[in-house]
mmCIF file of C-alpha atoms in Angstrom:
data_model
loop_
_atom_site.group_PDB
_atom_site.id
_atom_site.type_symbol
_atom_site.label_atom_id
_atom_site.label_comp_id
_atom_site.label_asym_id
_atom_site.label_seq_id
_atom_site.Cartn_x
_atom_site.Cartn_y
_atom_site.Cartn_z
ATOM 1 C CA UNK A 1 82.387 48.243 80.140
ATOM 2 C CA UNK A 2 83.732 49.740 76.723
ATOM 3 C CA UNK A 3 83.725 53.092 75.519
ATOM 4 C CA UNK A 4 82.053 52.689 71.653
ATOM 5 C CA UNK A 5 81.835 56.327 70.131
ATOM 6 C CA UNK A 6 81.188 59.618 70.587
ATOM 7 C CA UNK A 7 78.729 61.910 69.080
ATOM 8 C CA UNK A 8 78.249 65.624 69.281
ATOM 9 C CA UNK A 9 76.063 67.560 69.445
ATOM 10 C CA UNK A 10 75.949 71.090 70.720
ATOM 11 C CA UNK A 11 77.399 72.104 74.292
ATOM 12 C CA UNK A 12 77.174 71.002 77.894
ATOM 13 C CA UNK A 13 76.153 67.118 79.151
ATOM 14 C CA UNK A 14 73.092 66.134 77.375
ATOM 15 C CA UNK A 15 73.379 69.416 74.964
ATOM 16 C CA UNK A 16 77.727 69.171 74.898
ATOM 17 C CA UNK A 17 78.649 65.908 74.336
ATOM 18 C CA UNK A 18 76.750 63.053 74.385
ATOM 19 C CA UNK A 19 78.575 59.608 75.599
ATOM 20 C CA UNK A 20 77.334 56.134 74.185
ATOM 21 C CA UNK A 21 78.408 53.555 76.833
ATOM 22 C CA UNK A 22 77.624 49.659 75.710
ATOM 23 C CA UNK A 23 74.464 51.205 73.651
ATOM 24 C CA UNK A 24 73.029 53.583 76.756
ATOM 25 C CA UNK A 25 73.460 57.508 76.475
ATOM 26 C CA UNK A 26 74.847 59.434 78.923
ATOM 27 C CA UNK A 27 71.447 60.701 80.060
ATOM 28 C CA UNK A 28 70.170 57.223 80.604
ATOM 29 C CA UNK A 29 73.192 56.066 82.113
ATOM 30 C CA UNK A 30 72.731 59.119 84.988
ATOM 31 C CA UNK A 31 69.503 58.023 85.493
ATOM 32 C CA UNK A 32 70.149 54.453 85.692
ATOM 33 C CA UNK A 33 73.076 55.471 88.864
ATOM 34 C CA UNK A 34 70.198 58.080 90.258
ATOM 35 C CA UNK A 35 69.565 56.053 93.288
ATOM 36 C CA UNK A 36 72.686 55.154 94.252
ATOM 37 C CA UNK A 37 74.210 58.791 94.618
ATOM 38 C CA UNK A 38 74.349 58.976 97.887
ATOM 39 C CA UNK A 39 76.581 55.734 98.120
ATOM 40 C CA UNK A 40 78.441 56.689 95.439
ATOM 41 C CA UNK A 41 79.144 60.314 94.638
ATOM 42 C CA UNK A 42 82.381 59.632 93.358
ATOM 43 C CA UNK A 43 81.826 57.270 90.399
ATOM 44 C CA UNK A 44 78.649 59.712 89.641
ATOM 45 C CA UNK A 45 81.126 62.842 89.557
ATOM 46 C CA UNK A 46 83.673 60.573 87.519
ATOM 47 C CA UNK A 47 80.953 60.259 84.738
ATOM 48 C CA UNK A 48 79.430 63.678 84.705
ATOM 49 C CA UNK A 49 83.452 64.595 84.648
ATOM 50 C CA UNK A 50 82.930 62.148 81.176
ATOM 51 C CA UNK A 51 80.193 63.592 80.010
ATOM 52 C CA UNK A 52 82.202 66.766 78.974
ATOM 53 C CA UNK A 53 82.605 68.402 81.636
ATOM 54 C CA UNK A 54 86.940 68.999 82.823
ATOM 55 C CA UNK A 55 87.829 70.229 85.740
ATOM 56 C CA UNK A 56 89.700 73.704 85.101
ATOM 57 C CA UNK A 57 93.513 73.987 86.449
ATOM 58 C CA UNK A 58 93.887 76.074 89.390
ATOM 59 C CA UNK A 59 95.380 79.244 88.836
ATOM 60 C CA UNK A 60 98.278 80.032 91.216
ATOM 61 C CA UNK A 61 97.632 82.504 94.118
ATOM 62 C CA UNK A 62 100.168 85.130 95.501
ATOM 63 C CA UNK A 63 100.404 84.291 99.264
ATOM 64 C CA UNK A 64 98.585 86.848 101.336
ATOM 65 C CA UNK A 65 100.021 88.216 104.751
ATOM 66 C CA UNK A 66 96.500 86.540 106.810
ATOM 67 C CA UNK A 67 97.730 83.010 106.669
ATOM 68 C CA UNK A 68 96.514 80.266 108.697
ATOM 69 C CA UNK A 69 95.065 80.787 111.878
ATOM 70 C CA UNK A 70 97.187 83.689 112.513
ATOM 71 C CA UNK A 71 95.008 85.797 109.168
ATOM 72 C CA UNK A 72 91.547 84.858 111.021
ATOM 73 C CA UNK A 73 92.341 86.337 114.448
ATOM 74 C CA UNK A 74 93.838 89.576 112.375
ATOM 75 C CA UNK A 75 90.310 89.638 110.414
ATOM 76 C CA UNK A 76 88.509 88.865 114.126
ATOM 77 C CA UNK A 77 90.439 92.011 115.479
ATOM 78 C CA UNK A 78 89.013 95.168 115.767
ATOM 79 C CA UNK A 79 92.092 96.967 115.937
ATOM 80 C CA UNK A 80 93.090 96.935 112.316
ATOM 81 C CA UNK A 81 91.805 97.655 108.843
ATOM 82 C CA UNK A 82 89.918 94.671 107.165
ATOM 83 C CA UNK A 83 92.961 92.966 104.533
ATOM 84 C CA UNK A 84 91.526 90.525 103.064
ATOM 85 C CA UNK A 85 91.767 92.189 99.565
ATOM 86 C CA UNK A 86 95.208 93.231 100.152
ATOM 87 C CA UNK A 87 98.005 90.602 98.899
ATOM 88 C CA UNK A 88 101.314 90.379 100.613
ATOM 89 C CA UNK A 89 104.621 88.751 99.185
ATOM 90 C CA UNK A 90 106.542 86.939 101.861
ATOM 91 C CA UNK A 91 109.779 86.865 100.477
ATOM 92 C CA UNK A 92 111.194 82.918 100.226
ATOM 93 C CA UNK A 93 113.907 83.880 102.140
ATOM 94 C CA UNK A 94 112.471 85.537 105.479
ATOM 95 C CA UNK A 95 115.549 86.314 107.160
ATOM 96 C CA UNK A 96 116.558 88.409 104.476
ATOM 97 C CA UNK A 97 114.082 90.910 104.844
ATOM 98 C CA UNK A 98 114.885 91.764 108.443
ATOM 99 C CA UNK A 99 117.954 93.468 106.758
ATOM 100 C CA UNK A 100 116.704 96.455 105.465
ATOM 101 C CA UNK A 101 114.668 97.119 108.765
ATOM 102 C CA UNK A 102 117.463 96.144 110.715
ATOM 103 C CA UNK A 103 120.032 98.999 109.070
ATOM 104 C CA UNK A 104 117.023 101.600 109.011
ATOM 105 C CA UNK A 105 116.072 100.870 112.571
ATOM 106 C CA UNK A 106 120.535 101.399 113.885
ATOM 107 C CA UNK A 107 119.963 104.725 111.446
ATOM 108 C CA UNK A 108 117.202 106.300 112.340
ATOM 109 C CA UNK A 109 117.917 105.819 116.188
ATOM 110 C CA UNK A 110 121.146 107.796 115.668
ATOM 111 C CA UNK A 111 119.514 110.693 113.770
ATOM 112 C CA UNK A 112 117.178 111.092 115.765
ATOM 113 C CA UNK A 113 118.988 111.399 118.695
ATOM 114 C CA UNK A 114 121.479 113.589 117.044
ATOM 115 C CA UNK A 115 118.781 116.008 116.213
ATOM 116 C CA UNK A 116 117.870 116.191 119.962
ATOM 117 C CA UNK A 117 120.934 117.145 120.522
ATOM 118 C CA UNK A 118 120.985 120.094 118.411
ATOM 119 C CA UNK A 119 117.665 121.127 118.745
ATOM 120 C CA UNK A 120 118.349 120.762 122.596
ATOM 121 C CA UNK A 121 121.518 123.447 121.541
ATOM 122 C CA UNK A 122 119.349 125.228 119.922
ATOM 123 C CA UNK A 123 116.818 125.959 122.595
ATOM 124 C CA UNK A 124 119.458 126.937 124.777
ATOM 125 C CA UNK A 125 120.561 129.394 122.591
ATOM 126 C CA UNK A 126 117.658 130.848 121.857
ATOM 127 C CA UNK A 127 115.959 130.909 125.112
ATOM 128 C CA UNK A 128 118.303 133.876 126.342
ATOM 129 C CA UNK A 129 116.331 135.832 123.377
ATOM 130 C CA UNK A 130 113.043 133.979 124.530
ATOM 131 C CA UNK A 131 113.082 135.618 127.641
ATOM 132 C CA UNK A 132 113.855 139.451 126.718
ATOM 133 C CA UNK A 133 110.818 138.788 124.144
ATOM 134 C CA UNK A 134 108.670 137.096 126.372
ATOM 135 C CA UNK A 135 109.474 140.299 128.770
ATOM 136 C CA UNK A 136 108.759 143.088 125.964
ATOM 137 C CA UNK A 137 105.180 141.103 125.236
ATOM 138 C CA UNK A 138 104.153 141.351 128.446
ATOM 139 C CA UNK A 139 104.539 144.941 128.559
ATOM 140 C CA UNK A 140 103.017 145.174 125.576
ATOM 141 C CA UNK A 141 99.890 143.494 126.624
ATOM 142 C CA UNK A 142 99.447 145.700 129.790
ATOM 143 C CA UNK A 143 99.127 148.772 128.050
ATOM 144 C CA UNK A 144 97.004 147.267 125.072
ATOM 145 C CA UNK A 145 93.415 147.341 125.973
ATOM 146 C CA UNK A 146 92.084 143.583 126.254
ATOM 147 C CA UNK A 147 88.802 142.761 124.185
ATOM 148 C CA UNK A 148 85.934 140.725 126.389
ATOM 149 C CA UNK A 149 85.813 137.074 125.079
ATOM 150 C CA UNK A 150 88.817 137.089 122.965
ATOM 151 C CA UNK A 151 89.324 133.316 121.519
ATOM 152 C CA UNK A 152 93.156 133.367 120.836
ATOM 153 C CA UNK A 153 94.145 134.638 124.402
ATOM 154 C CA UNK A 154 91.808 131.770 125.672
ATOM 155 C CA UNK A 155 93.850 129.148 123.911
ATOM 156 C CA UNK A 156 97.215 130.892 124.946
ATOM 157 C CA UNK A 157 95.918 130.900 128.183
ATOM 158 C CA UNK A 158 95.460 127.187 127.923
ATOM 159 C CA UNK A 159 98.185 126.500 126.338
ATOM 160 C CA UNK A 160 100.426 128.564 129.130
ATOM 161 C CA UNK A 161 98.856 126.215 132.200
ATOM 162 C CA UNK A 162 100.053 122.976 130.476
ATOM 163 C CA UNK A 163 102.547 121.219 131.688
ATOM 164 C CA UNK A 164 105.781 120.868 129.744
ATOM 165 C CA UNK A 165 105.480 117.331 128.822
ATOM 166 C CA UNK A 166 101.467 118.210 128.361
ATOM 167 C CA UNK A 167 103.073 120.550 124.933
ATOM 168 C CA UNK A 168 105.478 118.533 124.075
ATOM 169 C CA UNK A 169 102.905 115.284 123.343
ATOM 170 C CA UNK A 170 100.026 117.604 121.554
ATOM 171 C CA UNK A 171 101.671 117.485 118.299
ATOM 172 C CA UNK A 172 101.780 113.678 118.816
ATOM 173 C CA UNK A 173 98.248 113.062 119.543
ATOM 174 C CA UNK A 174 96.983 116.258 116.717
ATOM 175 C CA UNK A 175 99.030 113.737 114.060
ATOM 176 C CA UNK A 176 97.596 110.751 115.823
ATOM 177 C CA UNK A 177 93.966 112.165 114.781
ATOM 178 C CA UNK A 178 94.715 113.199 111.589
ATOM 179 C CA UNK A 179 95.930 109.821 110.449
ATOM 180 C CA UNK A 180 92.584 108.244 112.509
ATOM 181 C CA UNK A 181 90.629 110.668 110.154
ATOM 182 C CA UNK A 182 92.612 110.175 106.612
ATOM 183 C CA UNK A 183 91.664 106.284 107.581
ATOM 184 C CA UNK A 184 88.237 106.981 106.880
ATOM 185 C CA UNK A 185 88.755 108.249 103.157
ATOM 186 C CA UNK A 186 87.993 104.986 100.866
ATOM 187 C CA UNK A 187 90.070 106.556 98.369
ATOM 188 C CA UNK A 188 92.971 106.251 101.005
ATOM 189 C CA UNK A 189 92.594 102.954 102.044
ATOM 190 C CA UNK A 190 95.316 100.943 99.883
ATOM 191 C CA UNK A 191 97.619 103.809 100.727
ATOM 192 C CA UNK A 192 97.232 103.722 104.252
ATOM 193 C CA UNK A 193 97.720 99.849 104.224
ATOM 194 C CA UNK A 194 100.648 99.897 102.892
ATOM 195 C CA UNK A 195 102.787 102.701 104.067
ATOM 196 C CA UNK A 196 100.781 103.146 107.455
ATOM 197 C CA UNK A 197 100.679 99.337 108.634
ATOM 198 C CA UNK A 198 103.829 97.464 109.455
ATOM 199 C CA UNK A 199 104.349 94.310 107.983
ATOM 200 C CA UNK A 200 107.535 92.276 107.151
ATOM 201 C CA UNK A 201 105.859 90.363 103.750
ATOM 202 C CA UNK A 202 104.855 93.656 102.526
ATOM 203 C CA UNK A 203 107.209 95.545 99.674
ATOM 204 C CA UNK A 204 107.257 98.771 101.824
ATOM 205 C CA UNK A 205 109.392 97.590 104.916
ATOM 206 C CA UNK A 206 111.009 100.569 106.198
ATOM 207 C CA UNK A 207 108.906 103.758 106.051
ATOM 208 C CA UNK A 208 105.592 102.036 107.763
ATOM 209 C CA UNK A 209 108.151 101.206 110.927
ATOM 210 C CA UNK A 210 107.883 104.704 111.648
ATOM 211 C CA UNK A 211 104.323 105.769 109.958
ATOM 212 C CA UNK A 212 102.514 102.810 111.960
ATOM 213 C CA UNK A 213 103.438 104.410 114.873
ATOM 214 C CA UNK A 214 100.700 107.428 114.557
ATOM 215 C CA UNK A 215 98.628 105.135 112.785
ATOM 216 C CA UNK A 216 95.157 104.165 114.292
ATOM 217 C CA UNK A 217 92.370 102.592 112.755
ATOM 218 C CA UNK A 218 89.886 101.988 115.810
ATOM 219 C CA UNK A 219 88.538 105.131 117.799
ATOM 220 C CA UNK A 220 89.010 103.065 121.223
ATOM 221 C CA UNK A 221 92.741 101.771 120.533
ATOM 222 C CA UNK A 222 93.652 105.769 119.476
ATOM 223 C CA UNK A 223 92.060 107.127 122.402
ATOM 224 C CA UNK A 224 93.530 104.734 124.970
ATOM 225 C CA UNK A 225 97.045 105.073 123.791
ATOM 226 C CA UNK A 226 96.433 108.671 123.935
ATOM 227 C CA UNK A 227 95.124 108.807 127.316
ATOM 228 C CA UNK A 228 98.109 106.524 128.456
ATOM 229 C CA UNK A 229 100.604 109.035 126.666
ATOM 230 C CA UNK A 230 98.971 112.435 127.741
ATOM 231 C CA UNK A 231 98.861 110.592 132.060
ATOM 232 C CA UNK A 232 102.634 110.266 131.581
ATOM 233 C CA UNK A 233 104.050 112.788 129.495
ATOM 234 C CA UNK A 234 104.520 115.283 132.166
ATOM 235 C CA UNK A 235 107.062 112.263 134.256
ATOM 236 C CA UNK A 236 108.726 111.281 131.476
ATOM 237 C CA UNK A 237 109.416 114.890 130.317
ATOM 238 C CA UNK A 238 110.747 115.973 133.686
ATOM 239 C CA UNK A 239 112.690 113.375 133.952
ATOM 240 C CA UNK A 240 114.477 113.356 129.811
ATOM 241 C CA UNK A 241 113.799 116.605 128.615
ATOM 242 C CA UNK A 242 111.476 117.940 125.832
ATOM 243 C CA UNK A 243 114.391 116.992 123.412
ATOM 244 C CA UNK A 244 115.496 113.701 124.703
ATOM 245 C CA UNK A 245 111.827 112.472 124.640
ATOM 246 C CA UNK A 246 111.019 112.919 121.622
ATOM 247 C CA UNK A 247 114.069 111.419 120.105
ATOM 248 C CA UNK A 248 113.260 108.017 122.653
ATOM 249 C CA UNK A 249 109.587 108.029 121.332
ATOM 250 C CA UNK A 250 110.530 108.280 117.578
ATOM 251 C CA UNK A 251 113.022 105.390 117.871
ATOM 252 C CA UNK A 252 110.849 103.587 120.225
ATOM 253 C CA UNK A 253 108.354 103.456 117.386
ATOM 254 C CA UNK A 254 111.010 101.941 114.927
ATOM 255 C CA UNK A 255 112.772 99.621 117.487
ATOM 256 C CA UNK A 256 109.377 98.066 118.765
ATOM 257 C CA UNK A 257 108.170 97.435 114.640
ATOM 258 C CA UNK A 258 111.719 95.970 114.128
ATOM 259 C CA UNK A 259 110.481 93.222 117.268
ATOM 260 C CA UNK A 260 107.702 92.830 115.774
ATOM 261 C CA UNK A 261 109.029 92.025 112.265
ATOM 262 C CA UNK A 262 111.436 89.448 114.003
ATOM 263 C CA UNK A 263 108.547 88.128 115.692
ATOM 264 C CA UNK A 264 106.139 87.986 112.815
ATOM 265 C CA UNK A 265 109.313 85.865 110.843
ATOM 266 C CA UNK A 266 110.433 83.082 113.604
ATOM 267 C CA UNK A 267 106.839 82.212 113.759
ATOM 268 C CA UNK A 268 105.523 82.955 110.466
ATOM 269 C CA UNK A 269 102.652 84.657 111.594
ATOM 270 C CA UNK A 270 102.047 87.509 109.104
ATOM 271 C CA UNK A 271 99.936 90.204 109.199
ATOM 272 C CA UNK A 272 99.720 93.771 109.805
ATOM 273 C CA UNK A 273 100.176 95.567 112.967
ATOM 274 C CA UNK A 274 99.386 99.670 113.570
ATOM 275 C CA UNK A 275 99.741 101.588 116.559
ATOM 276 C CA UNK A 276 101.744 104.122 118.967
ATOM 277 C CA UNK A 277 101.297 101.056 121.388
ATOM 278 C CA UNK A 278 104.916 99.891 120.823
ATOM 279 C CA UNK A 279 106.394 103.563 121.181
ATOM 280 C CA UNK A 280 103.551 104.060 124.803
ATOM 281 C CA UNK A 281 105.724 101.039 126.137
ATOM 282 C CA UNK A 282 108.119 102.363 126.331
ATOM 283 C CA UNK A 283 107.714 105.748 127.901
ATOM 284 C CA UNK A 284 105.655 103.985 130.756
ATOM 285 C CA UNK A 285 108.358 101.182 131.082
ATOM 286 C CA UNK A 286 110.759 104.136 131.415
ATOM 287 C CA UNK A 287 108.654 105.833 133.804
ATOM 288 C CA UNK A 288 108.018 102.991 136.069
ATOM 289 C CA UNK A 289 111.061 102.423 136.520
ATOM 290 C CA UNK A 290 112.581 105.518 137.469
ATOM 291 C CA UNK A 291 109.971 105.626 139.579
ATOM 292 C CA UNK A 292 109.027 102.038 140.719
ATOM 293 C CA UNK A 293 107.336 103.443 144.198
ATOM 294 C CA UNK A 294 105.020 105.575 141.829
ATOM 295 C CA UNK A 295 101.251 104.557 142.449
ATOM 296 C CA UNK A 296 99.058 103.909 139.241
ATOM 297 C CA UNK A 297 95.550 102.666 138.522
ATOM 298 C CA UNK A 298 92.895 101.852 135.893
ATOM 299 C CA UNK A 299 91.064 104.682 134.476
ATOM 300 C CA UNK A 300 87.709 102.215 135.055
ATOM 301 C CA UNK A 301 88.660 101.282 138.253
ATOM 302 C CA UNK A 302 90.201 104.163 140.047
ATOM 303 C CA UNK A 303 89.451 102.259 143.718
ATOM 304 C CA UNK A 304 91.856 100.141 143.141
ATOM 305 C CA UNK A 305 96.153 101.518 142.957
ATOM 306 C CA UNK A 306 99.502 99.675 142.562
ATOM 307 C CA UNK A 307 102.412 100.364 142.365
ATOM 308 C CA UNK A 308 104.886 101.163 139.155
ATOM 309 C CA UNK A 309 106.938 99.021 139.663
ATOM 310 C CA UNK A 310 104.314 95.716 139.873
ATOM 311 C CA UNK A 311 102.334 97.201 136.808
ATOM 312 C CA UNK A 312 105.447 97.089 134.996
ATOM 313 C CA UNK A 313 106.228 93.764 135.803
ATOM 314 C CA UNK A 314 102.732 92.061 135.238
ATOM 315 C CA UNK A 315 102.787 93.937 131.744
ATOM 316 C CA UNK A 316 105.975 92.399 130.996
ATOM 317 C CA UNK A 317 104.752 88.807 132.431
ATOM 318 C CA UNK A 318 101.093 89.121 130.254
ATOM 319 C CA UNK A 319 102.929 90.378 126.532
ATOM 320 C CA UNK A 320 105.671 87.150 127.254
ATOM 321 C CA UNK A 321 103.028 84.618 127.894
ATOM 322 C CA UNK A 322 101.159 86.648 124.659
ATOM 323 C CA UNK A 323 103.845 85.779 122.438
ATOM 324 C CA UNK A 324 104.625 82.287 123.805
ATOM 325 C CA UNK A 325 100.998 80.965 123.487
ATOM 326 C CA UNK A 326 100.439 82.624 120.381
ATOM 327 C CA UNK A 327 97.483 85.432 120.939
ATOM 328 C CA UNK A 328 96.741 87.024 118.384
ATOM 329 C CA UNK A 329 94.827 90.311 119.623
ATOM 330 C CA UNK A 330 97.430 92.696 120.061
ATOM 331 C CA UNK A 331 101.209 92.334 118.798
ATOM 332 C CA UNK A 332 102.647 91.549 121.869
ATOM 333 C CA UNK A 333 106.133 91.330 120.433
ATOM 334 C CA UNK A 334 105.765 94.746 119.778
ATOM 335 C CA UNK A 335 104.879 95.704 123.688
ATOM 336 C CA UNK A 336 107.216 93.491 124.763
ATOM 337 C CA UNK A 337 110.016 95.131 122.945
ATOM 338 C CA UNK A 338 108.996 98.669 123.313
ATOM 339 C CA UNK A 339 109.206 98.228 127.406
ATOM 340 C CA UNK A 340 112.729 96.437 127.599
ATOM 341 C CA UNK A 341 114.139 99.148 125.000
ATOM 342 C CA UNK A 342 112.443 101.576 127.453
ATOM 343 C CA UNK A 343 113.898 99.681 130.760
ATOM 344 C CA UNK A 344 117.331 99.405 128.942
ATOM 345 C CA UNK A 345 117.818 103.454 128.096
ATOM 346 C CA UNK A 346 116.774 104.633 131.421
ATOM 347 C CA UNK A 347 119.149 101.953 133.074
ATOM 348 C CA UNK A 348 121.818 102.261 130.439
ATOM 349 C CA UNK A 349 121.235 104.099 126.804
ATOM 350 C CA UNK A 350 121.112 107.353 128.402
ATOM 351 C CA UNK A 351 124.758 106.803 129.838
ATOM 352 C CA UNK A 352 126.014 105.526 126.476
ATOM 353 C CA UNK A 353 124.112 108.182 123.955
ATOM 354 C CA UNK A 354 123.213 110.931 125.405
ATOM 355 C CA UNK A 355 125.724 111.756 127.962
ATOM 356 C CA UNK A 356 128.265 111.132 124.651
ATOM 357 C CA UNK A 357 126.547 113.483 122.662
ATOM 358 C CA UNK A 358 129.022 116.280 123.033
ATOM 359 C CA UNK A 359 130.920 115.916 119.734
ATOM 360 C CA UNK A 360 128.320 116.226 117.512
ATOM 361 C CA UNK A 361 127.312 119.339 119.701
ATOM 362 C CA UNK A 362 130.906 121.159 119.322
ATOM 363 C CA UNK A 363 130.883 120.432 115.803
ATOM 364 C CA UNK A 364 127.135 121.931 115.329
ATOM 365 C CA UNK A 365 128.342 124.875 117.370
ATOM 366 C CA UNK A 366 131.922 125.353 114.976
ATOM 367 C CA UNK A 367 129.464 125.146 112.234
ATOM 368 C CA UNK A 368 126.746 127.965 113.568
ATOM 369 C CA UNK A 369 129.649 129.971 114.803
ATOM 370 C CA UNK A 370 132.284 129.863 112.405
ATOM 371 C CA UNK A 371 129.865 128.481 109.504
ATOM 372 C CA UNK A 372 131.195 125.652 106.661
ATOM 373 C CA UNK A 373 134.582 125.684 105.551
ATOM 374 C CA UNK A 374 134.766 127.268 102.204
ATOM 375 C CA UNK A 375 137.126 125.157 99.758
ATOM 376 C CA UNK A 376 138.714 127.037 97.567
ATOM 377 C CA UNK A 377 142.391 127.571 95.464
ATOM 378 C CA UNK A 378 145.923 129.015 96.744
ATOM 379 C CA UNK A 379 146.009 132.435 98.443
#
């Protein structure tokens, strides 16, 4: 078969170009292969293909974070935002970008436990004042006539017959909601993506290690890390201190992303991850086991108790086997890490960090008492 000429006339097959092969046009030459298309799509696609019509070149595609199989159980989830407009860039050379993390997660763990310690000195000082005010309002109150209903000493009054730790986690869980609620602002939603989920093939590595951790996109997964941190906060509170807590739930946060980011890289799974589940793992690991003979149970099946000490141990078991066999519904990299950083600073950290924080306190306390060297010239 020989090509002979071409003629054209206007655009498309038939009104583009139209082919003469050995005499036949390209119309009658379709027609002529009409009932053998089934048997032979290929050499019918090869001459429409030469009837004018050429196949455009693919356009290259930025690689997104939902690759794989591992991008279709993140859009299955529930958990997180949808993604599947949002393009990641995995850097070529994934090791490198546990760096930055890495640094951010050594620094922020150190600041924040050095600002427990001073705000811990703090406190101390000031509760001596605390008191004699606390005394003189009082007084003040018994010889103030009290209105009937009054809404503010209802709320103080509630507020006064929490528990310690109960205080300590309501600005956690007020921040918790308002990041649930800025969630549901379309205008929002790129923003929170990328600064409130954690992901290591994102361009924003660092801040979101932090951010994710108040970050919440389903009702359910909010209010059942909430309920988890509210049942424990008084325990863990008693047994750290208001200060010391929140300085091991902050870095919990960061240390428990930083797993997950090493996860995410050795297996190349990348997507994003948001929650205070992480940072929860490791105030309950802690908990348990200080307190291994404690007895727990399911909120939906009260009937039925164990004690810390198992719980902790089938969590452990259930987020291993989740990262070995490769689910996908919740980051167990992340759980996994939070509850052997919070195993390790019970058993250990608080031996090496905080009982050494009494440096940074006499320095603090030269500075408040004395107050910053002035440099100057000669006398």
């Amino acid at each position: 078969m020989a090509w002979r000429g071409w003629a054209q006339r206007g655009w498309g097959c038939g009104q583009a170009w139209a082919v003469s092969v050995d005499g036949r046009s390209c119309e009658e030459l379709t027609a002529a292969l009409a009932p053998q298309r089934l048997l032979g799509r290929r050499f019918n696609f090869f001459i429409q293909q030469k009837c004018g019509f050429r196949k455009a070149p693919r356009k290259a595609e930025p690689r997104r974070s939902d690759t794989g199989t591992s991008g279709e159980a993140y859009r299955r989830s529930a958990l997180i935002p949808p993604v599947e407009e949002t393009v990641f860039y995995p850097s070529p050379y994934p090791i490198r970008s546990l760096i930055k993390p890495l640094f951010f997660t050594v620094g922020f763990t150190g600041c924040a436990f050095g600002s427990a310690a001073i705000w811990q000195y703090e406190s101390l000082k000031s509760r001596v004042q605390s008191y004699f005010d606390g005394i003189k309002a009082d007084w003040l109150d018994s010889i103030r006539p009290q209105k009937e209903g009054d809404f503010r000493k209802e709320i103080n009054k509630w507020w006064n017959n929490l528990s310690d730790g109960q205080r300590t986690v309501t600005g956690i869980i007020a921040a918790n909601v308002l990041v649930f609620c800025l969630w549901r602002v379309p205008s929002l939603q790129r923003t929170m993506i990328r600064y409130f989920t954690s992901n290591p093939a994102s361009k924003v590595l660092c801040s979101p290690m932090l951010l994710s951790t108040f970050s919440h996109f389903s009702l359910f997964h909010m209010a059942a890390n909430m309920y988890v941190l509210w049942s424990f906060s008084s325990s863990i509170v008693n047994i750290l201190g208001q200060e010391q807590f929140m300085a091991l739930y902050l870095s919990a946060g960061v240390i428990s992303n930083f797993v997950s980011y090493v996860g995410k890289v050795a297996t190349g799974r990348y997507g994003p991850s948001l929650g205070a589940s992480g940072a929860i793992m490791t105030v309950l690991a802690a908990v348990c086991t200080k307190i291994p003979e404690g007895r727990l149970a399911i909120i939906f099946l009260p009937m039925f108790t164990f004690t810390a000490g198992n719980a902790l141990k089938a969590i452990i078991a259930m987020d291993t086997a989740g990262m070995i066999l490769g689910w996908k519904f919740f980051d167990h990299a992340a759980h996994l890490g939070g509850a052997l950083f919070g195993i390790w600073y019970v058993t250990y950290g608080h031996e090496l960090i905080w009982k050494n924080r009494e440096p940074l306190v006499k320095i603090w306390h030269e500075i408040r008492t004395n107050g910053p060297k002035k440099g100057g010239g000669s006398k």
